[in-house]
CSV table of C-alpha atoms in Angstrom, one decimal:
chain,number,residue,atom,x,y,z
A,144,MET,CA,0.0,0.0,0.0
A,145,THR,CA,1.4,3.4,-1.0
A,146,ASP,CA,2.1,5.7,2.0
A,147,HIS,CA,-0.4,8.5,2.0
A,148,VAL,CA,2.1,11.3,2.1
A,149,THR,CA,3.9,9.6,-0.9
A,150,GLN,CA,0.6,9.5,-2.8
A,151,ALA,CA,-0.1,13.2,-1.9
A,152,TYR,CA,3.4,14.1,-3.2
A,153,LEU,CA,3.0,12.1,-6.5
A,154,ASP,CA,-0.4,13.7,-7.0
A,155,ASP,CA,0.9,17.2,-6.8
A,156,GLU,CA,3.0,18.0,-9.9
A,157,SER,CA,4.1,21.4,-8.5
A,158,LEU,CA,6.3,19.4,-6.0
A,159,HIS,CA,8.0,17.2,-8.5
A,160,GLY,CA,10.9,19.4,-9.3
A,161,VAL,CA,12.1,19.7,-5.7
A,162,MET,CA,15.2,17.6,-6.1
A,163,GLY,CA,16.5,19.9,-8.8
A,164,ARG,CA,16.1,22.9,-6.6
A,165,LEU,CA,18.0,21.9,-3.5
A,166,ASP,CA,20.6,24.1,-2.0
A,167,LEU,CA,23.2,21.5,-1.2
A,168,PRO,CA,26.4,22.1,0.8
A,169,PRO,CA,29.3,22.0,-1.7
A,170,HIS,CA,30.8,18.6,-0.7
A,171,LEU,CA,27.4,17.0,-0.4
A,172,GLU,CA,26.7,18.4,-3.9
A,173,ALA,CA,30.1,17.0,-5.3
A,174,ALA,CA,29.4,13.6,-3.7
A,175,TYR,CA,25.8,13.1,-4.7
A,176,GLY,CA,24.4,16.0,-6.7
A,177,HIS,CA,24.8,14.2,-10.0
A,178,ARG,CA,23.1,11.0,-8.8
A,179,LEU,CA,19.9,12.0,-7.1
A,180,VAL,CA,16.6,10.0,-7.4
A,181,GLY,CA,13.9,12.3,-8.9
A,182,ARG,CA,11.9,12.4,-5.7
A,183,PRO,CA,12.1,12.4,-1.9
A,184,PHE,CA,10.9,9.3,0.1
A,185,PHE,CA,8.5,9.3,3.0
A,186,LEU,CA,7.7,6.9,5.8
A,187,ASP,CA,5.4,7.1,8.9
A,188,GLU,CA,7.5,7.5,12.0
A,189,TYR,CA,5.9,4.6,13.8
A,190,THR,CA,7.2,2.3,11.0
A,191,ALA,CA,10.6,3.9,11.1
A,192,HIS,CA,10.9,3.2,14.8
A,193,SER,CA,9.1,-0.2,14.7
A,194,VAL,CA,11.5,-1.6,12.0
A,195,ALA,CA,14.5,-0.1,13.9
A,196,ALA,CA,13.3,-1.9,17.1
A,197,ASP,CA,13.3,-5.2,15.2
A,198,VAL,CA,16.7,-4.4,13.8
A,199,LEU,CA,18.0,-3.7,17.3
A,200,ASP,CA,16.5,-7.0,18.6
A,201,PHE,CA,18.1,-8.7,15.6
A,202,PHE,CA,21.5,-7.3,16.6
A,203,GLU,CA,21.0,-8.5,20.2
A,204,LEU,CA,20.3,-12.0,18.7
A,205,LEU,CA,23.5,-11.8,16.7
A,206,PHE,CA,25.5,-10.7,19.8
A,207,ALA,CA,24.2,-13.8,21.5
A,208,LEU,CA,25.3,-16.2,18.8
A,209,PRO,CA,28.7,-17.2,20.4
A,210,LYS,CA,26.9,-18.2,23.6
A,211,LYS,CA,23.9,-19.8,21.9
A,212,MET,CA,25.8,-21.8,19.3
A,213,PHE,CA,29.4,-22.1,20.3
A,214,ASP,CA,29.4,-22.4,24.1
A,215,GLY,CA,30.7,-18.9,24.4
A,216,SER,CA,33.8,-19.6,22.2
A,217,PHE,CA,34.6,-16.6,20.0
A,218,THR,CA,37.4,-18.6,18.4
A,219,ARG,CA,34.9,-21.2,17.2
A,220,PHE,CA,32.4,-18.5,16.2
A,221,ALA,CA,35.0,-16.6,14.1
A,222,ASP,CA,36.1,-19.9,12.5
A,223,ALA,CA,32.5,-20.7,11.6
A,224,LEU,CA,32.2,-17.3,9.9
A,225,GLY,CA,35.3,-18.1,7.9
A,226,ILE,CA,37.4,-15.3,9.5
A,227,PRO,CA,41.2,-15.9,9.2
A,228,PRO,CA,42.9,-16.3,12.6
A,229,ALA,CA,45.1,-13.2,12.2
A,230,GLU,CA,42.0,-11.1,11.8
A,231,ALA,CA,40.1,-12.9,14.5
A,232,ALA,CA,42.9,-12.2,16.9
A,233,LEU,CA,42.1,-8.5,16.7
A,234,MET,CA,38.5,-9.1,17.8
A,235,GLY,CA,37.7,-9.1,21.5
A,236,SER,CA,34.8,-10.9,23.1
A,237,ASP,CA,33.1,-7.8,24.5
A,238,ARG,CA,29.7,-6.7,23.2
A,239,PRO,CA,30.4,-3.9,20.7
A,240,PRO,CA,28.3,-0.6,20.8
A,241,MET,CA,25.1,-0.8,18.9
A,242,HIS,CA,25.9,0.9,15.6
A,243,GLY,CA,24.8,-0.4,12.2
A,244,ARG,CA,22.8,-0.2,9.1
A,245,ALA,CA,20.2,-2.8,8.0
A,246,ASP,CA,19.6,-2.9,4.3
A,247,ILE,CA,16.1,-3.7,3.6
A,248,TYR,CA,13.6,-4.2,0.8
A,249,ARG,CA,9.9,-3.1,1.2
A,250,VAL,CA,7.5,-5.9,0.2
A,251,GLY,CA,4.0,-4.5,0.4
A,252,ASP,CA,3.5,-3.4,4.0
A,253,ASP,CA,6.4,-5.7,5.2
A,254,PHE,CA,10.1,-5.1,5.3
A,255,ARG,CA,12.7,-7.9,4.4
A,256,LEU,CA,16.3,-7.9,5.4
A,257,LEU,CA,18.9,-8.2,2.7
A,258,GLU,CA,22.0,-7.8,4.9
A,259,ILE,CA,23.1,-6.2,8.1
A,260,ASN,CA,26.1,-4.0,8.5
A,261,ALA,CA,27.7,-3.6,11.8
A,262,GLY,CA,30.2,-1.1,13.0
A,263,SER,CA,31.1,2.5,12.2
A,264,SER,CA,32.4,1.8,8.6
A,265,LEU,CA,29.0,2.5,7.0
A,266,GLY,CA,28.3,4.3,3.8
A,267,GLY,CA,25.7,7.0,3.4
A,268,PRO,CA,25.3,8.6,6.8
A,269,ASP,CA,25.5,12.0,5.2
A,270,LEU,CA,22.3,11.3,3.3
A,271,GLY,CA,20.7,12.7,6.4
A,272,GLU,CA,22.1,16.0,5.2
A,273,LEU,CA,20.3,15.4,1.9
A,274,ALA,CA,17.0,14.9,3.9
A,275,ARG,CA,17.7,18.1,5.6
A,276,ALA,CA,18.1,20.0,2.4
A,277,ILE,CA,14.8,18.6,1.1
A,278,HIS,CA,13.1,19.5,4.4
A,279,GLU,CA,14.4,23.1,4.3
A,280,ASN,CA,13.8,23.8,0.6
A,281,PRO,CA,11.6,27.0,0.5
A,282,GLY,CA,9.3,25.8,-2.2
A,283,PHE,CA,8.7,22.6,-0.3
A,284,GLN,CA,7.8,24.2,3.0
A,285,PRO,CA,4.0,24.2,2.6
A,286,PHE,CA,4.1,20.4,2.0
A,287,VAL,CA,6.5,19.9,5.0
A,288,GLN,CA,4.3,21.8,7.3
A,289,GLU,CA,1.0,20.3,6.0
A,290,HIS,CA,2.3,16.8,6.8
A,291,ASP,CA,4.4,17.6,9.8
A,292,LEU,CA,7.5,16.1,8.1
A,293,ARG,CA,10.8,15.6,10.0
A,294,PHE,CA,14.2,14.0,9.3
A,295,PHE,CA,16.8,12.0,11.3
A,296,ASN,CA,20.5,12.5,10.6
A,297,PRO,CA,22.9,9.5,11.1
A,298,VAL,CA,26.0,11.7,11.3
A,299,GLU,CA,24.5,13.5,14.3
A,300,LYS,CA,23.7,10.2,15.9
A,301,LEU,CA,27.3,9.0,15.3
A,302,LEU,CA,28.7,12.1,16.9
A,303,ASP,CA,26.4,11.7,19.9
A,304,ALA,CA,27.7,8.2,20.3
A,305,VAL,CA,31.4,9.1,19.9
A,306,GLY,CA,31.3,12.2,22.0
A,307,ARG,CA,31.5,15.7,20.5
A,308,ASP,CA,34.0,17.1,22.9
A,309,ARG,CA,36.8,14.8,21.8
A,310,THR,CA,39.5,14.9,19.2
A,311,ILE,CA,38.1,12.6,16.5
A,312,ALA,CA,39.8,11.1,13.4
A,313,PHE,CA,38.0,9.1,10.7
A,314,LEU,CA,40.6,6.6,9.5
A,315,GLU,CA,40.8,4.5,6.3
A,316,GLU,CA,43.6,2.3,4.9
A,317,GLY,CA,45.2,1.2,1.6
A,318,GLY,CA,44.4,4.4,-0.3
A,319,MET,CA,40.6,4.1,0.4
A,320,LEU,CA,40.6,7.7,1.7
A,321,THR,CA,41.5,8.9,-1.7
A,322,LYS,CA,39.2,6.5,-3.5
A,323,PHE,CA,36.2,7.7,-1.5
A,324,ALA,CA,37.5,11.3,-1.0
A,325,LYS,CA,34.2,12.9,-2.1
A,326,GLY,CA,32.2,10.8,0.4
A,327,PHE,CA,34.5,11.5,3.3
A,328,ALA,CA,34.6,15.2,2.5
A,329,SER,CA,30.8,15.2,2.6
A,330,ILE,CA,30.7,13.4,6.0
A,331,ARG,CA,33.4,15.8,7.4
A,332,GLU,CA,31.3,18.8,6.1
A,333,ALA,CA,28.2,17.3,7.9
A,334,CYS,CA,30.2,17.1,11.1
A,335,ALA,CA,31.4,20.6,10.8
A,336,ARG,CA,27.9,21.9,10.4
A,337,LEU,CA,27.1,20.1,13.7
A,338,GLY,CA,30.0,21.9,15.3
A,339,VAL,CA,32.6,19.1,15.3
A,340,ASP,CA,35.8,19.3,13.3
A,341,VAL,CA,37.1,15.8,12.5
A,342,LEU,CA,40.4,14.7,11.1
A,343,LEU,CA,40.7,12.4,8.1
A,344,GLY,CA,43.7,10.0,7.6
A,345,GLU,CA,44.9,6.5,7.0
A,346,LEU,CA,46.4,3.9,9.3
A,347,ASP,CA,49.9,4.3,8.0
A,348,GLU,CA,50.0,8.0,9.0
A,349,LEU,CA,49.6,7.1,12.7
A,350,ILE,CA,52.3,7.0,15.4
A,351,GLU,CA,52.0,6.0,19.0
A,352,ARG,CA,53.3,7.9,22.0
A,353,ASN,CA,52.6,7.0,25.7
A,354,GLY,CA,49.7,4.8,24.8
A,355,HIS,CA,47.9,7.4,22.5
A,356,LEU,CA,47.7,7.4,18.8
A,357,TYR,CA,48.7,10.6,16.9
A,358,LEU,CA,47.7,11.6,13.5
A,359,ARG,CA,50.1,14.3,11.9
A,360,GLY,CA,51.0,15.5,15.3
A,361,THR,CA,47.5,15.6,16.9
A,362,LYS,CA,46.8,13.3,19.8
A,363,LEU,CA,43.6,11.4,19.2
A,364,ASP,CA,40.9,10.6,21.7
A,365,VAL,CA,38.9,8.4,19.4
A,366,VAL,CA,39.3,6.8,16.0
A,367,VAL,CA,36.2,6.2,14.0
A,368,ARG,CA,37.1,3.0,12.1
A,369,TYR,CA,36.5,2.8,8.4
A,370,PHE,CA,39.2,0.2,7.9
A,371,SER,CA,38.6,-3.5,8.3
A,372,ALA,CA,40.3,-6.1,10.4
A,373,LYS,CA,42.0,-7.5,7.3
A,374,GLN,CA,43.5,-4.1,6.6
A,375,ALA,CA,44.5,-3.7,10.3
A,376,VAL,CA,46.5,-6.9,10.7
A,377,ALA,CA,49.7,-5.2,9.5
A,378,HIS,CA,49.2,-2.5,12.1
A,379,ALA,CA,48.2,-4.7,15.0
A,380,ASP,CA,51.1,-3.8,17.1
A,381,LEU,CA,50.6,-0.1,16.7
A,382,LEU,CA,46.9,-0.3,17.6
A,383,ALA,CA,47.7,-2.4,20.6
A,384,LYS,CA,50.2,0.0,21.9
A,385,GLY,CA,47.9,3.0,21.3
A,386,HIS,CA,45.2,1.5,23.5
A,387,LYS,CA,44.5,4.8,25.3
A,388,THR,CA,42.9,6.0,22.0
A,389,GLU,CA,39.4,4.5,21.7
A,390,LEU,CA,38.6,2.5,18.6
A,391,TYR,CA,35.0,3.2,17.5
A,392,THR,CA,33.7,0.7,16.7
A,393,PRO,CA,35.9,-2.1,17.9
A,394,PHE,CA,36.9,-4.9,15.6
A,395,SER,CA,34.4,-7.2,17.4
A,396,SER,CA,31.7,-5.4,15.4
A,397,TYR,CA,33.0,-7.0,12.3
A,398,LEU,CA,31.9,-10.5,13.6
A,399,TYR,CA,28.2,-9.3,13.5
A,400,GLY,CA,28.2,-7.7,10.0
A,401,ASN,CA,29.4,-10.9,8.3
A,402,LYS,CA,26.7,-12.4,6.1
A,403,SER,CA,27.5,-15.8,7.5
A,404,THR,CA,25.7,-14.8,10.7
A,405,LEU,CA,22.5,-14.8,8.7
A,406,ALA,CA,23.2,-18.4,7.6
A,407,LEU,CA,23.7,-19.4,11.2
A,408,LEU,CA,20.3,-18.1,12.2
A,409,SER,CA,18.6,-19.8,9.4
A,410,GLU,CA,20.3,-23.1,9.9
A,411,HIS,CA,20.1,-23.4,13.7
A,412,ARG,CA,16.6,-22.4,14.3
A,413,GLU,CA,16.2,-25.1,17.0
A,414,LYS,CA,18.6,-23.1,19.2
A,415,LEU,CA,16.4,-20.0,19.1
A,416,THR,CA,13.4,-19.2,21.3
A,417,ASP,CA,9.9,-18.9,19.9
A,418,ASP,CA,10.2,-15.1,19.9
A,419,GLU,CA,13.7,-15.2,18.2
A,420,ARG,CA,12.4,-17.5,15.5
A,421,ALA,CA,9.4,-15.1,15.0
A,422,LEU,CA,11.8,-12.2,14.6
A,423,VAL,CA,14.0,-14.1,12.2
A,424,ASP,CA,11.0,-15.2,10.1
A,425,ARG,CA,9.7,-11.6,10.0
A,426,LEU,CA,12.9,-10.1,8.8
A,427,LEU,CA,15.2,-12.6,7.1
A,428,PRO,CA,14.8,-14.5,3.8
A,429,TRP,CA,15.9,-18.1,3.7
A,430,THR,CA,19.7,-17.9,3.9
A,431,ARG,CA,22.3,-20.8,4.0
A,432,TYR,CA,26.0,-21.4,3.7
A,433,LEU,CA,26.4,-22.2,0.0
A,434,ARG,CA,28.6,-25.2,0.9
A,435,ASP,CA,25.8,-26.8,2.9
A,436,VAL,CA,23.1,-26.7,0.2
A,437,PRO,CA,23.0,-29.6,-2.3
A,438,ARG,CA,24.6,-28.3,-5.5
A,439,ASP,CA,21.8,-29.6,-7.7
A,440,GLU,CA,19.3,-27.7,-5.6
A,441,VAL,CA,21.1,-24.4,-6.0
A,442,ARG,CA,21.7,-25.0,-9.8
A,443,GLY,CA,18.1,-25.9,-10.4
A,444,ASN,CA,16.6,-22.8,-8.5
A,445,ARG,CA,18.8,-20.2,-10.2
A,446,GLU,CA,15.9,-17.8,-10.8
A,447,ASN,CA,15.0,-17.6,-7.1
A,448,LEU,CA,18.5,-17.4,-5.5
A,449,ILE,CA,21.3,-14.9,-5.0
A,450,VAL,CA,24.9,-15.8,-4.0
A,451,LYS,CA,26.9,-13.4,-1.8
A,452,ALA,CA,30.4,-13.3,-0.5
A,453,ALA,CA,30.1,-13.4,3.3
A,454,GLY,CA,32.6,-10.8,4.3
A,455,GLU,CA,32.5,-8.3,1.4
A,456,PHE,CA,30.8,-4.8,1.2
A,457,ALA,CA,29.7,-2.2,-1.4
A,458,GLY,CA,28.1,-4.8,-3.7
A,459,THR,CA,31.3,-6.8,-4.1
A,460,GLY,CA,30.8,-10.5,-4.5
A,461,ILE,CA,27.1,-10.5,-5.2
A,462,HIS,CA,25.7,-12.7,-7.9
A,463,PRO,CA,21.9,-12.7,-8.6
A,464,GLY,CA,21.0,-16.0,-10.3
A,465,TRP,CA,18.0,-14.5,-12.2
A,466,LEU,CA,20.4,-12.3,-14.2
A,467,MET,CA,22.7,-15.2,-15.2
A,468,THR,CA,22.5,-18.0,-17.7
A,469,ASP,CA,22.5,-21.6,-16.5
A,470,LYS,CA,26.1,-22.0,-17.7
A,471,GLU,CA,27.2,-18.8,-15.9
A,472,TRP,CA,25.5,-19.9,-12.7
A,473,ALA,CA,27.1,-23.3,-12.8
A,474,GLU,CA,30.6,-21.8,-13.4
A,475,LEU,CA,30.1,-19.4,-10.5
A,476,LEU,CA,29.1,-22.2,-8.2
A,477,ASP,CA,32.2,-24.2,-9.2
A,478,ALA,CA,34.4,-21.1,-8.8
A,479,VAL,CA,33.4,-20.2,-5.2
A,480,ASP,CA,32.8,-23.8,-4.0
A,481,LYS,CA,35.4,-23.6,-1.2
A,482,GLU,CA,35.0,-19.8,-0.5
A,483,PRO,CA,33.0,-18.2,2.3
A,484,TYR,CA,29.7,-17.6,0.5
A,485,VAL,CA,26.1,-17.6,1.4
A,486,VAL,CA,23.0,-18.4,-0.8
A,487,GLN,CA,19.8,-16.4,-0.2
A,488,GLU,CA,16.2,-16.5,-1.3
A,489,ARG,CA,15.4,-13.8,-3.9
A,490,VAL,CA,13.3,-11.0,-2.5
A,491,ARG,CA,10.9,-9.4,-4.9
A,492,PRO,CA,10.5,-5.8,-3.6
A,493,THR,CA,7.5,-3.5,-4.2
A,494,VAL,CA,8.6,-1.1,-6.9
A,495,ASP,CA,8.6,2.7,-6.6
A,496,VAL,CA,7.2,5.4,-8.9
A,497,ILE,CA,9.4,8.2,-9.9
A,498,PRO,CA,7.6,11.2,-11.5
A,499,GLY,CA,8.5,11.7,-15.1
A,500,ASP,CA,10.1,8.2,-15.4
A,501,ASP,CA,8.0,5.3,-16.8
A,502,ARG,CA,10.4,2.7,-15.4
A,503,SER,CA,9.9,0.7,-12.2
A,504,TRP,CA,12.4,1.6,-9.6
A,505,VAL,CA,13.7,-0.7,-6.8
A,506,THR,CA,14.8,0.9,-3.5
A,507,VAL,CA,17.1,-0.3,-0.7
A,508,TRP,CA,16.0,1.3,2.6
A,509,GLY,CA,19.1,1.5,4.8
A,510,TRP,CA,18.0,1.7,8.5
A,511,PHE,CA,20.7,3.2,10.6
A,512,VAL,CA,20.5,2.2,14.3
A,513,THR,CA,22.4,3.1,17.4
A,514,ASP,CA,21.8,2.3,21.1
A,515,THR,CA,19.1,5.0,21.1
A,516,GLY,CA,17.2,3.4,18.3
A,517,PHE,CA,16.3,4.7,14.8
A,518,ALA,CA,19.2,6.9,13.6
A,519,GLY,CA,18.1,7.9,10.1
A,520,MET,CA,18.0,6.4,6.6
A,521,SER,CA,20.1,5.7,3.6
A,522,ILE,CA,17.9,5.7,0.5
A,523,ARG,CA,19.4,4.1,-2.6
A,524,SER,CA,17.4,3.3,-5.7
A,525,MET,CA,17.7,2.5,-9.4
A,526,PRO,CA,15.5,1.2,-12.3
A,527,SER,CA,14.9,-2.5,-12.0
A,528,GLU,CA,16.2,-3.0,-15.5
A,529,ASP,CA,19.6,-1.8,-14.4
A,530,GLY,CA,20.5,-4.8,-12.3
A,531,ALA,CA,20.1,-6.2,-8.8
A,532,VAL,CA,23.1,-4.6,-6.9
A,533,ILE,CA,21.9,-1.4,-5.5
A,534,SER,CA,25.1,0.1,-4.1
A,535,TYR,CA,26.3,3.7,-4.5
A,536,ALA,CA,30.0,2.7,-4.4
A,537,GLY,CA,29.6,-0.6,-6.2
A,538,ASN,CA,27.2,0.3,-9.0
A,539,GLY,CA,27.3,3.6,-10.9
A,540,LEU,CA,23.7,3.4,-11.9
A,541,THR,CA,22.6,3.7,-8.2
A,542,ARG,CA,20.9,7.0,-7.2
A,543,VAL,CA,20.3,8.4,-3.8
A,544,SER,CA,17.5,10.4,-2.0
A,545,GLY,CA,16.5,11.6,1.4
A,546,LEU,CA,13.9,10.3,3.8
A,547,LEU,CA,11.3,12.5,5.6
A,548,VAL,CA,9.1,11.0,8.3
A,549,HIS,CA,5.6,12.0,9.3
């Protein structure tokens, strides 16, 4: 069912040009201005918080997996996820802060989880600034006021979690800061508007003195981690010595953003309570380790399955069976046979209407959550004919928009 505010927007042609009239901050404009969806998105606030509450409960279930399924052994847990020992050694057993983004498809009035991303290394938090720009557009104000529209800003929630009165650096590794320079400049711009000046750097720029990490001569109180455990292995000694500088989020977050956790939940339903099973059934499509499903079953059901690399991000290692030939599908299955991959049931989302565009659009709703609950949204969309991987960094055909709640 179409949201009534969405329908009101679609019915009023005078509103349809708002995305072309936005006054975007310069770095936000540079990062996203050329790739905007031709409309804002709307959601009732009850649903925003209700789905976020399910996502938070889902995270709590993930945090409980080592105890539920591996007798509390994080070594066995990491091994089951296919995490190499050198990376697992960086991951403590403490429960990480609640910080993540659930990527979700809307299916009618329901929402189905595609994957869950845990930790601070999340793309798209600055799309809250895009929502703000839509909300503040002068020509859009009558509609905003009529429907009492608001927005949530993931960058603001991140700064609240980290602590605004501290010296903060956002760190990458391996040249990724340059590769994603526009995105980081936009996030830094959003932080500055909120009164916090953050530093940007890479791991190899750090030094350690007296237990603190320093970036280009500045002592850091906290590092917001955009680098992975794999990237950090070569810097493990430095990070251990610089223990007085907080790492947000810790490497243990990486355990819970791995797609293999979804396979564990699907495969070990008998170890879940009735409420936990109901939560998994409500959110999660059928998901299994690829290695555990009979090959003939996967081959024969190509049109209804998608294969995903367990530990990758930004659309890497995702293979939708319905866009492949039987031969391509069989070759893929042979190629990744021994690798950490999951296979998941295809979700057929409700398509979205974009004014002035006759194509059907498919949207990923990225629910940001922190310990305080719903923390904003990353809206990514593209025409269904352009593929199945809706990732801003991983697919140049992906567009973005802002969400307003009512």
